[in-house]
Coordinates of C-alpha atoms and ligand atoms in Angstrom, one line a residue:
M1 CA -29.8 -40.3 7.3
S2 CA -30.7 -37.4 9.8
I3 CA -30.9 -34.1 8.5
Y4 CA -28.0 -33.0 10.3
N5 CA -25.8 -35.7 8.4
N6 CA -27.4 -34.7 5.0
L7 CA -26.7 -30.9 5.8
I8 CA -22.9 -32.2 6.5
N9 CA -22.8 -34.1 3.1
N10 CA -24.1 -30.8 1.3
L11 CA -21.5 -28.7 3.0
E12 CA -19.0 -31.3 1.9
A13 CA -20.4 -31.4 -1.7
L14 CA -20.3 -27.5 -1.9
K15 CA -16.8 -27.6 -0.5
L16 CA -17.7 -25.2 2.3
T17 CA -14.9 -26.3 4.8
R18 CA -15.1 -23.7 7.3
F19 CA -19.0 -23.7 7.7
K20 CA -19.0 -27.3 8.4
E21 CA -16.1 -27.2 11.0
N22 CA -18.3 -24.1 12.5
L23 CA -21.5 -25.7 12.3
D24 CA -21.6 -27.4 15.8
S25 CA -20.4 -24.6 17.6
Y26 CA -23.0 -22.2 16.0
L27 CA -26.0 -24.6 16.6
D28 CA -25.1 -25.0 20.3
M29 CA -25.1 -21.3 20.5
I30 CA -28.5 -21.0 19.0
A31 CA -29.7 -23.8 21.2
D32 CA -28.2 -21.9 24.3
G33 CA -29.9 -18.5 22.9
K34 CA -26.4 -16.9 22.7
K35 CA -26.7 -16.2 18.7
T36 CA -29.8 -15.5 16.8
V37 CA -30.2 -17.7 13.6
L38 CA -29.5 -14.6 11.7
D39 CA -26.3 -13.6 13.3
A40 CA -25.3 -17.1 13.0
L41 CA -25.6 -17.5 9.4
Y42 CA -24.1 -14.1 8.6
E43 CA -21.0 -14.9 10.7
I44 CA -20.7 -18.8 9.5
T45 CA -20.6 -17.3 5.8
Q46 CA -18.6 -14.4 6.3
S47 CA -15.8 -17.0 8.0
E48 CA -16.3 -19.0 4.9
L49 CA -15.7 -16.1 2.5
E50 CA -12.6 -15.1 4.7
F51 CA -11.1 -18.7 4.4
K52 CA -11.9 -18.8 0.8
N53 CA -10.1 -15.4 0.0
H54 CA -7.3 -16.4 2.2
Q55 CA -6.9 -19.6 0.3
A56 CA -7.2 -17.9 -3.2
I57 CA -4.2 -15.5 -2.1
T58 CA -2.2 -18.6 -1.1
G59 CA -2.7 -19.9 -4.2
C60 CA -2.0 -16.7 -6.2
V61 CA 1.2 -16.2 -4.2
K62 CA 2.0 -20.1 -4.7
I63 CA 1.6 -19.9 -8.6
A64 CA 3.7 -16.6 -8.8
N65 CA 7.2 -18.7 -8.4
F66 CA 8.8 -15.9 -6.2
P67 CA 12.2 -16.9 -5.3
Y68 CA 11.6 -15.9 -1.8
L69 CA 8.8 -14.2 0.3
K70 CA 9.8 -10.6 1.4
E71 CA 7.1 -8.0 1.9
I72 CA 7.5 -4.6 1.8
N73 CA 7.5 -3.9 5.6
E74 CA 10.5 -5.9 5.8
F75 CA 12.8 -3.4 3.4
D76 CA 14.9 -1.2 5.3
F77 CA 14.5 2.2 3.3
S78 CA 17.0 3.8 5.4
F79 CA 19.6 1.6 4.2
Q80 CA 19.0 2.8 0.6
P81 CA 18.8 6.7 0.8
S82 CA 18.7 7.0 -2.8
L83 CA 15.9 5.2 -3.3
D84 CA 12.4 7.4 -3.3
K85 CA 10.1 5.6 -0.8
T86 CA 7.1 7.6 -1.9
K87 CA 7.4 6.0 -5.4
I88 CA 7.7 2.5 -4.1
M89 CA 4.6 3.1 -1.9
D90 CA 2.9 4.4 -5.1
L91 CA 3.9 1.2 -6.8
M92 CA 2.5 -0.8 -4.1
T93 CA -1.0 0.7 -4.7
L94 CA -0.8 -1.7 -7.8
R95 CA -2.2 1.4 -9.9
F96 CA 0.5 0.6 -12.4
I97 CA -0.8 -2.8 -13.0
E98 CA -4.3 -1.2 -13.8
N99 CA -3.0 1.2 -16.3
A100 CA -0.7 -1.5 -17.9
E101 CA 2.6 0.4 -17.0
N102 CA 5.9 -1.2 -16.8
V103 CA 8.3 -0.8 -14.1
I104 CA 12.6 -1.0 -14.3
F105 CA 14.4 -1.6 -11.6
C106 CA 18.3 -0.6 -12.4
G107 CA 21.2 -0.7 -10.3
T108 CA 24.3 -2.4 -9.2
P109 CA 24.2 -5.9 -7.3
G110 CA 22.7 -6.3 -3.8
V111 CA 20.8 -2.9 -3.8
G112 CA 17.4 -4.6 -3.3
K113 CA 16.1 -4.7 -7.0
T114 CA 14.9 -8.5 -6.8
N115 CA 13.5 -7.7 -3.2
L116 CA 11.4 -4.9 -4.5
A117 CA 10.2 -6.5 -7.5
V118 CA 9.1 -9.4 -5.3
S119 CA 7.5 -7.4 -2.7
I120 CA 5.5 -5.4 -5.2
G121 CA 4.7 -9.1 -7.0
I122 CA 3.5 -10.1 -3.7
E123 CA 1.2 -7.4 -3.1
A124 CA -0.2 -7.7 -6.6
A125 CA -0.7 -11.6 -5.9
K126 CA -2.3 -11.0 -2.5
H127 CA -4.9 -8.7 -4.6
R128 CA -5.4 -11.9 -6.9
Y129 CA -3.8 -10.6 -9.8
C130 CA -2.1 -13.3 -12.0
V131 CA 1.5 -12.8 -11.2
Y132 CA 4.8 -14.5 -12.7
Y133 CA 8.0 -14.2 -11.6
M134 CA 11.2 -15.6 -13.7
T135 CA 14.8 -14.6 -14.6
F136 CA 15.5 -13.6 -18.1
Q137 CA 17.6 -16.6 -18.6
E138 CA 14.5 -18.9 -17.8
L139 CA 12.3 -16.6 -20.0
I140 CA 14.5 -16.9 -23.0
S141 CA 15.1 -20.4 -22.8
Q142 CA 11.3 -21.3 -22.8
L143 CA 10.6 -19.2 -25.5
K144 CA 13.5 -20.7 -27.6
K145 CA 12.2 -24.3 -26.6
A146 CA 8.7 -23.1 -27.7
A147 CA 10.1 -21.8 -31.0
T148 CA 11.8 -25.0 -32.0
E149 CA 8.7 -26.8 -31.1
N150 CA 6.7 -24.7 -33.2
R151 CA 4.5 -23.3 -30.4
L152 CA 6.0 -19.8 -29.9
E153 CA 2.8 -17.9 -30.4
A154 CA 0.9 -20.2 -28.0
R155 CA 3.8 -19.7 -25.7
I156 CA 3.8 -16.0 -25.8
K157 CA -0.2 -15.8 -25.4
W158 CA 0.7 -17.7 -22.3
F159 CA 2.8 -15.1 -21.0
C160 CA 0.3 -12.6 -21.9
R161 CA -2.0 -14.2 -19.2
Y162 CA -0.2 -12.7 -16.6
K163 CA -1.3 -9.4 -15.5
L164 CA 2.4 -8.7 -13.9
L165 CA 5.3 -10.4 -15.4
I166 CA 8.7 -10.1 -13.4
I167 CA 11.7 -10.4 -15.5
D168 CA 14.7 -10.7 -13.2
E169 CA 18.4 -10.2 -14.0
L170 CA 18.4 -8.8 -17.6
G171 CA 21.8 -7.7 -18.9
Y172 CA 24.2 -10.4 -17.1
Q173 CA 24.9 -11.9 -20.6
K174 CA 25.2 -10.8 -24.1
M175 CA 22.3 -12.2 -26.5
D176 CA 22.3 -13.7 -29.9
V177 CA 20.0 -12.6 -32.4
E178 CA 17.2 -15.0 -31.8
S179 CA 16.9 -14.3 -28.1
A180 CA 16.8 -10.4 -28.9
N181 CA 14.0 -11.1 -31.4
L182 CA 12.1 -13.4 -28.9
F183 CA 12.3 -11.0 -26.2
F184 CA 11.2 -8.1 -28.3
N185 CA 8.2 -10.3 -29.5
L186 CA 6.9 -11.0 -25.8
I187 CA 7.3 -7.3 -25.0
A188 CA 5.8 -5.8 -28.0
K189 CA 2.7 -8.2 -27.3
R190 CA 2.4 -7.2 -23.9
Y191 CA 2.7 -3.7 -24.7
E192 CA -0.1 -1.3 -23.3
K193 CA -2.0 -4.5 -22.3
Q194 CA -0.1 -5.9 -19.1
S195 CA 2.7 -4.8 -16.8
T196 CA 6.2 -5.9 -16.7
I197 CA 8.9 -5.4 -14.1
I198 CA 12.4 -5.6 -15.1
T199 CA 15.5 -5.6 -13.0
T200 CA 18.8 -4.9 -14.7
N201 CA 22.4 -4.1 -13.7
S202 CA 22.7 -2.4 -17.2
P203 CA 21.9 1.3 -18.0
F204 CA 19.9 1.6 -21.2
S205 CA 22.9 2.9 -22.9
K206 CA 24.3 -0.5 -22.7
W207 CA 21.2 -2.3 -24.0
S208 CA 22.2 -2.3 -27.6
D209 CA 25.4 -3.8 -26.8
I210 CA 23.6 -6.6 -24.8
F211 CA 20.8 -7.3 -27.5
G212 CA 23.7 -6.5 -30.2
E213 CA 21.0 -5.1 -32.4
P214 CA 20.5 -1.4 -32.1
V215 CA 17.3 -1.0 -34.2
L216 CA 15.5 -3.7 -32.4
T217 CA 16.9 -2.2 -29.0
N218 CA 15.4 1.0 -29.9
A219 CA 12.1 -0.3 -30.9
L220 CA 12.1 -2.5 -27.3
L221 CA 12.9 0.4 -25.3
D222 CA 10.5 2.6 -27.5
R223 CA 7.6 0.2 -26.2
L224 CA 9.2 -0.6 -22.7
L225 CA 9.6 3.3 -21.4
H226 CA 6.3 4.6 -23.4
H227 CA 4.5 4.0 -19.9
C228 CA 7.4 3.2 -17.3
S229 CA 8.6 3.8 -14.0
V230 CA 12.4 3.7 -13.9
I231 CA 13.9 3.5 -10.6
N232 CA 17.4 3.9 -10.5
I233 CA 19.2 2.3 -7.1
N234 CA 22.6 3.8 -6.3
G235 CA 23.7 2.8 -3.3
P236 CA 25.4 0.0 -1.2
S237 CA 24.8 -3.6 -1.5
Y238 CA 22.5 -5.0 1.1
R239 CA 24.5 -8.4 0.9
L240 CA 27.6 -6.7 1.7
K241 CA 26.1 -4.9 5.0
D242 CA 27.2 -7.3 7.6
Q243 CA 30.7 -7.6 6.0
M244 CA 31.1 -3.8 6.1
Q245 CA 29.8 -3.8 9.6
Y246 CA 32.4 -6.4 10.7
M247 CA 35.2 -4.4 8.8
M248 CA 34.3 -1.1 10.6
E249 CA 34.3 -3.2 13.9
E250 CA 37.6 -4.3 13.2
N251 CA 39.4 -1.2 12.6
Ligands
ADP1 N1 16.9 -2.2 2.0 C1 17.0 -3.3 2.1 N2 16.3 -3.9 3.3 C2 16.3 -5.1 3.5 N3 16.9 -6.1 2.7 C3 17.3 -6.0 1.7 C4 17.5 -4.4 1.3 N4 18.1 -4.4 0.1 C5 18.5 -5.8 -0.2 N5 18.0 -6.5 0.8 C6 18.1 -7.9 0.8 O1 19.7 -8.3 0.5 C7 19.5 -9.4 -0.7 C8 20.1 -9.1 -1.9 O2 19.1 -8.0 -2.5 P1 18.4 -8.2 -3.7 O3 17.2 -7.7 -4.1 O4 18.6 -9.9 -4.2 O5 19.7 -7.6 -4.8 P2 19.7 -7.2 -6.2 O6 19.6 -5.8 -6.5 O7 21.0 -7.7 -6.6 O8 18.7 -7.7 -7.0 C9 18.1 -9.9 -0.5 O9 18.2 -11.0 0.4 C10 17.0 -8.8 0.0 O10 16.2 -9.3 0.5
MG2 MG1 18.7 -9.5 -8.2

């Protein structure tokens, strides 16, 4: 085997995909005197690094289980004037994750709660934070299943691996005592260690009714809100935007 073939084998064994792809063109450039060996080595390793970084980002975004991929630059802030763009852009710096703070988006349907949570989540995943999106219902059913299988503690530990957990649509249904306790358990474990983003259509004054347990609800809110940005969105539904436009044109 030639040294060239051995090199190709080594690059494959080391999983240096981009390096392998670029090798020939760089060897040509060196042979033609168009690149020094040092420049070639630097550029070829730089391109491998960028490729690996890109792969890692794609992996983090995939793992996060987002319902859709919409980034913040697609969000139309002018449609939702009550929303403080500066506050959202501050969240986009991901400072809140470093400080293990929470975010709660509260508002009526269609105002962009899920979209904003997802956009912040994508940014976090791009920065290679371990992020996971799930609806409140999914979360509760997974915790319940774990409890019946006697592995609740392990499951909660599993959820605590995520630096950012996005829990979408809290408050659409009333809960039984078990669900309320399971949720409290999770939030208490994540408290001051990891960040959680929650979206809800229910103001905090109604949470007692949803959880059905006033004492537990107080303890839950105490932990959730201790280090938390609460973003209330009062405005029109983006889902009805086109319909509204249509109705205005009709009149
Ligand atoms: N201000 C906005 N700019 C662009 N798209 C928006 C905006 N608000 C909502 N949307 C879009 O409208 C739909 C409903 O928004 P969503 O975030 O799911 O609402 P909800 O508050 O009910 O979670 C989604 O497709 C979302 O991307
Ligand atoms: Mg939603």
